[in-house]
Amino acid sequence: MLQEEKEQKIKERETSLEERVPPLSLSGLSLQDVLDLCKDLHLKIDVVDEEWYDIGLKVSKNEKEIDNMNLKIIEIQSKFKKPTLKRVKISAEAMLSVLLGSKHKESIDFKANLKTVKKEEEKKEEVTDWRKNVEAMSGMEGRKKLFDA
């Protein structure tokens, strides 16, 4: 089957070439006719080459545009930042009613279950005049007091 398809493609190619390009018959032509035919063929080749070059430029231009657009898409996607969510103040009962819906009927007091912590008052040193303290601590006696303390 593959060989038949290859043969069929070859036949189709040959028939399309025969239709597009007439067979070249140089017999019975003078030297001037052959030169004219060569010039005519060269002009046709030049036209085809120009078209091929123009099409190649258009394709490369379109590929560059596609690449630029893909880069812009990537930039836009990377610039998008998720918005910061605002903190909503809601009571515990309201939160439960939102989460549980109609199932939530009784109110729960969360603060009643919390332990109470007693705060110990810190001992505050009395604020005295610093000049008196400096005079008392100066000299050897002050150092001895610090050592004893």
PDB file of C-alpha atoms in Angstrom:
ATOM      1  CA  MET A   1       0.000   0.000   0.000  1.00  0.00           C
ATOM      2  CA  LEU A   2       2.826   2.370   0.848  1.00  0.00           C
ATOM      3  CA  GLN A   3       4.591   1.588  -2.426  1.00  0.00           C
ATOM      4  CA  GLU A   4       1.386   2.202  -4.354  1.00  0.00           C
ATOM      5  CA  GLU A   5       0.960   5.581  -2.632  1.00  0.00           C
ATOM      6  CA  LYS A   6       4.559   6.538  -3.454  1.00  0.00           C
ATOM      7  CA  GLU A   7       4.083   5.562  -7.103  1.00  0.00           C
ATOM      8  CA  GLN A   8       0.823   7.502  -7.247  1.00  0.00           C
ATOM      9  CA  LYS A   9       2.492  10.620  -5.811  1.00  0.00           C
ATOM     10  CA  ILE A  10       5.300  10.346  -8.353  1.00  0.00           C
ATOM     11  CA  LYS A  11       2.770  10.055 -11.201  1.00  0.00           C
ATOM     12  CA  GLU A  12       0.791  13.038  -9.906  1.00  0.00           C
ATOM     13  CA  ARG A  13       3.968  15.089  -9.737  1.00  0.00           C
ATOM     14  CA  GLU A  14       4.946  14.184 -13.278  1.00  0.00           C
ATOM     15  CA  THR A  15       1.502  15.043 -14.634  1.00  0.00           C
ATOM     16  CA  SER A  16       1.419  18.378 -12.854  1.00  0.00           C
ATOM     17  CA  LEU A  17       4.914  19.221 -14.197  1.00  0.00           C
ATOM     18  CA  GLU A  18       3.834  18.293 -17.727  1.00  0.00           C
ATOM     19  CA  GLU A  19       0.826  20.591 -17.407  1.00  0.00           C
ATOM     20  CA  ARG A  20       2.779  23.529 -16.058  1.00  0.00           C
ATOM     21  CA  VAL A  21       6.003  23.180 -18.018  1.00  0.00           C
ATOM     22  CA  PRO A  22       5.652  22.383 -21.680  1.00  0.00           C
ATOM     23  CA  PRO A  23       8.337  20.094 -23.112  1.00  0.00           C
ATOM     24  CA  LEU A  24      11.336  21.941 -24.534  1.00  0.00           C
ATOM     25  CA  SER A  25      12.024  21.278 -28.184  1.00  0.00           C
ATOM     26  CA  LEU A  26      15.237  22.797 -29.489  1.00  0.00           C
ATOM     27  CA  SER A  27      15.334  20.948 -32.758  1.00  0.00           C
ATOM     28  CA  GLY A  28      14.796  23.110 -35.807  1.00  0.00           C
ATOM     29  CA  LEU A  29      15.477  26.375 -33.985  1.00  0.00           C
ATOM     30  CA  SER A  30      18.054  28.850 -35.120  1.00  0.00           C
ATOM     31  CA  LEU A  31      20.774  30.184 -32.853  1.00  0.00           C
ATOM     32  CA  GLN A  32      18.906  33.468 -32.376  1.00  0.00           C
ATOM     33  CA  ASP A  33      15.684  31.628 -31.401  1.00  0.00           C
ATOM     34  CA  VAL A  34      17.568  29.554 -28.829  1.00  0.00           C
ATOM     35  CA  LEU A  35      19.136  32.719 -27.357  1.00  0.00           C
ATOM     36  CA  ASP A  36      15.707  34.374 -27.161  1.00  0.00           C
ATOM     37  CA  LEU A  37      14.291  31.294 -25.470  1.00  0.00           C
ATOM     38  CA  CYS A  38      17.166  31.318 -22.928  1.00  0.00           C
ATOM     39  CA  LYS A  39      16.600  35.017 -22.188  1.00  0.00           C
ATOM     40  CA  ASP A  40      12.873  34.402 -21.751  1.00  0.00           C
ATOM     41  CA  LEU A  41      13.545  31.486 -19.377  1.00  0.00           C
ATOM     42  CA  HIS A  42      16.012  33.606 -17.380  1.00  0.00           C
ATOM     43  CA  LEU A  43      13.411  36.371 -17.014  1.00  0.00           C
ATOM     44  CA  LYS A  44      10.861  33.828 -15.766  1.00  0.00           C
ATOM     45  CA  ILE A  45      13.405  32.424 -13.308  1.00  0.00           C
ATOM     46  CA  ASP A  46      14.145  35.955 -12.034  1.00  0.00           C
ATOM     47  CA  VAL A  47      10.423  36.619 -11.489  1.00  0.00           C
ATOM     48  CA  VAL A  48      10.004  33.347  -9.592  1.00  0.00           C
ATOM     49  CA  ASP A  49      13.101  34.087  -7.462  1.00  0.00           C
ATOM     50  CA  GLU A  50      11.770  37.565  -6.604  1.00  0.00           C
ATOM     51  CA  GLU A  51       8.419  36.115  -5.567  1.00  0.00           C
ATOM     52  CA  TRP A  52      10.164  33.424  -3.515  1.00  0.00           C
ATOM     53  CA  TYR A  53      12.300  36.086  -1.785  1.00  0.00           C
ATOM     54  CA  ASP A  54       9.267  38.313  -1.078  1.00  0.00           C
ATOM     55  CA  ILE A  55       7.309  35.403   0.357  1.00  0.00           C
ATOM     56  CA  GLY A  56      10.287  34.446   2.526  1.00  0.00           C
ATOM     57  CA  LEU A  57      10.487  38.003   3.892  1.00  0.00           C
ATOM     58  CA  LYS A  58       6.762  38.040   4.652  1.00  0.00           C
ATOM     59  CA  VAL A  59       7.032  34.712   6.459  1.00  0.00           C
ATOM     60  CA  SER A  60      10.009  35.851   8.542  1.00  0.00           C
ATOM     61  CA  LYS A  61       8.241  39.134   9.370  1.00  0.00           C
ATOM     62  CA  ASN A  62       5.124  37.258  10.493  1.00  0.00           C
ATOM     63  CA  GLU A  63       7.226  34.876  12.602  1.00  0.00           C
ATOM     64  CA  LYS A  64       8.896  37.841  14.338  1.00  0.00           C
ATOM     65  CA  GLU A  65       5.507  39.402  15.040  1.00  0.00           C
ATOM     66  CA  ILE A  66       4.250  36.118  16.477  1.00  0.00           C
ATOM     67  CA  ASP A  67       7.329  35.849  18.706  1.00  0.00           C
ATOM     68  CA  ASN A  68       6.878  39.459  19.895  1.00  0.00           C
ATOM     69  CA  MET A  69       3.225  38.855  20.678  1.00  0.00           C
ATOM     70  CA  ASN A  70       4.101  35.696  22.608  1.00  0.00           C
ATOM     71  CA  LEU A  71       6.634  37.699  24.634  1.00  0.00           C
ATOM     72  CA  LYS A  72       4.013  40.371  25.347  1.00  0.00           C
ATOM     73  CA  ILE A  73       1.575  37.698  26.500  1.00  0.00           C
ATOM     74  CA  ILE A  74       4.201  36.270  28.848  1.00  0.00           C
ATOM     75  CA  GLU A  75       4.965  39.772  30.186  1.00  0.00           C
ATOM     76  CA  ILE A  76       1.301  40.512  30.808  1.00  0.00           C
ATOM     77  CA  GLN A  77       0.829  37.204  32.602  1.00  0.00           C
ATOM     78  CA  SER A  78       3.866  37.770  34.789  1.00  0.00           C
ATOM     79  CA  LYS A  79       2.846  41.353  35.684  1.00  0.00           C
ATOM     80  CA  PHE A  80      -0.550  40.269  36.974  1.00  0.00           C
ATOM     81  CA  LYS A  81      -0.488  40.270  40.743  1.00  0.00           C
ATOM     82  CA  LYS A  82      -3.109  38.826  42.975  1.00  0.00           C
ATOM     83  CA  PRO A  83      -4.911  41.602  44.852  1.00  0.00           C
ATOM     84  CA  THR A  84      -4.377  41.812  48.576  1.00  0.00           C
ATOM     85  CA  LEU A  85      -7.358  40.590  50.496  1.00  0.00           C
ATOM     86  CA  LYS A  86      -8.858  42.881  53.094  1.00  0.00           C
ATOM     87  CA  ARG A  87      -9.419  41.620  56.594  1.00  0.00           C
ATOM     88  CA  VAL A  88     -13.100  41.328  57.419  1.00  0.00           C
ATOM     89  CA  LYS A  89     -14.184  41.670  61.021  1.00  0.00           C
ATOM     90  CA  ILE A  90     -16.925  39.198  61.773  1.00  0.00           C
ATOM     91  CA  SER A  91     -18.109  37.671  65.018  1.00  0.00           C
ATOM     92  CA  ALA A  92     -17.675  33.994  65.777  1.00  0.00           C
ATOM     93  CA  GLU A  93     -21.406  33.351  65.656  1.00  0.00           C
ATOM     94  CA  ALA A  94     -21.733  35.059  62.295  1.00  0.00           C
ATOM     95  CA  MET A  95     -18.806  33.016  60.964  1.00  0.00           C
ATOM     96  CA  LEU A  96     -20.399  29.777  62.137  1.00  0.00           C
ATOM     97  CA  SER A  97     -23.731  30.720  60.635  1.00  0.00           C
ATOM     98  CA  VAL A  98     -22.005  31.438  57.323  1.00  0.00           C
ATOM     99  CA  LEU A  99     -20.015  28.203  57.388  1.00  0.00           C
ATOM    100  CA  LEU A 100     -22.667  25.860  58.738  1.00  0.00           C
ATOM    101  CA  GLY A 101     -25.728  27.556  57.310  1.00  0.00           C
ATOM    102  CA  SER A 102     -29.007  26.416  58.817  1.00  0.00           C
ATOM    103  CA  LYS A 103     -27.324  23.764  60.988  1.00  0.00           C
ATOM    104  CA  HIS A 104     -26.035  26.435  63.374  1.00  0.00           C
ATOM    105  CA  LYS A 105     -28.785  27.175  65.895  1.00  0.00           C
ATOM    106  CA  GLU A 106     -27.232  27.537  69.322  1.00  0.00           C
ATOM    107  CA  SER A 107     -24.712  30.198  70.200  1.00  0.00           C
ATOM    108  CA  ILE A 108     -21.319  29.132  71.452  1.00  0.00           C
ATOM    109  CA  ASP A 109     -19.372  31.301  73.840  1.00  0.00           C
ATOM    110  CA  PHE A 110     -15.744  30.826  72.927  1.00  0.00           C
ATOM    111  CA  LYS A 111     -14.461  33.225  75.578  1.00  0.00           C
ATOM    112  CA  ALA A 112     -15.969  31.144  78.407  1.00  0.00           C
ATOM    113  CA  ASN A 113     -13.648  28.234  77.602  1.00  0.00           C
ATOM    114  CA  LEU A 114     -10.493  30.336  77.766  1.00  0.00           C
ATOM    115  CA  LYS A 115      -8.183  30.076  80.768  1.00  0.00           C
ATOM    116  CA  THR A 116      -7.540  33.141  82.825  1.00  0.00           C
ATOM    117  CA  VAL A 117      -3.955  34.186  83.329  1.00  0.00           C
ATOM    118  CA  LYS A 118      -2.888  36.260  86.285  1.00  0.00           C
ATOM    119  CA  LYS A 119      -0.367  38.916  85.541  1.00  0.00           C
ATOM    120  CA  GLU A 120       2.307  39.495  88.100  1.00  0.00           C
ATOM    121  CA  GLU A 121       3.171  43.058  88.712  1.00  0.00           C
ATOM    122  CA  GLU A 122       6.777  43.828  88.033  1.00  0.00           C
ATOM    123  CA  LYS A 123       8.769  45.432  90.763  1.00  0.00           C
ATOM    124  CA  LYS A 124       9.432  48.984  89.832  1.00  0.00           C
ATOM    125  CA  GLU A 125      12.555  50.651  91.042  1.00  0.00           C
ATOM    126  CA  GLU A 126      12.027  54.007  92.576  1.00  0.00           C
ATOM    127  CA  VAL A 127      13.293  56.838  90.501  1.00  0.00           C
ATOM    128  CA  THR A 128      15.737  58.901  92.482  1.00  0.00           C
ATOM    129  CA  ASP A 129      17.921  61.786  91.653  1.00  0.00           C
ATOM    130  CA  TRP A 130      20.779  60.425  89.599  1.00  0.00           C
ATOM    131  CA  ARG A 131      23.222  62.996  90.922  1.00  0.00           C
ATOM    132  CA  LYS A 132      22.922  61.666  94.456  1.00  0.00           C
ATOM    133  CA  ASN A 133      23.333  58.123  93.185  1.00  0.00           C
ATOM    134  CA  VAL A 134      26.506  59.049  91.289  1.00  0.00           C
ATOM    135  CA  GLU A 135      28.017  60.712  94.339  1.00  0.00           C
ATOM    136  CA  ALA A 136      27.199  57.716  96.522  1.00  0.00           C
ATOM    137  CA  MET A 137      28.636  55.225  94.082  1.00  0.00           C
ATOM    138  CA  SER A 138      31.816  57.135  93.342  1.00  0.00           C
ATOM    139  CA  GLY A 139      35.107  56.153  94.881  1.00  0.00           C
ATOM    140  CA  MET A 140      36.070  52.888  96.534  1.00  0.00           C
ATOM    141  CA  GLU A 141      33.036  52.775  98.783  1.00  0.00           C
ATOM    142  CA  GLY A 142      30.676  52.753  95.783  1.00  0.00           C
ATOM    143  CA  ARG A 143      32.562  49.911  94.216  1.00  0.00           C
ATOM    144  CA  LYS A 144      32.444  48.006  97.459  1.00  0.00           C
ATOM    145  CA  LYS A 145      28.672  48.489  97.614  1.00  0.00           C
ATOM    146  CA  LEU A 146      28.310  47.144  94.098  1.00  0.00           C
ATOM    147  CA  PHE A 147      30.484  44.171  94.977  1.00  0.00           C
ATOM    148  CA  ASP A 148      28.493  43.432  98.104  1.00  0.00           C
ATOM    149  CA  ALA A 149      25.187  43.725  96.272  1.00  0.00           C
TER     150      ALA A 149
END
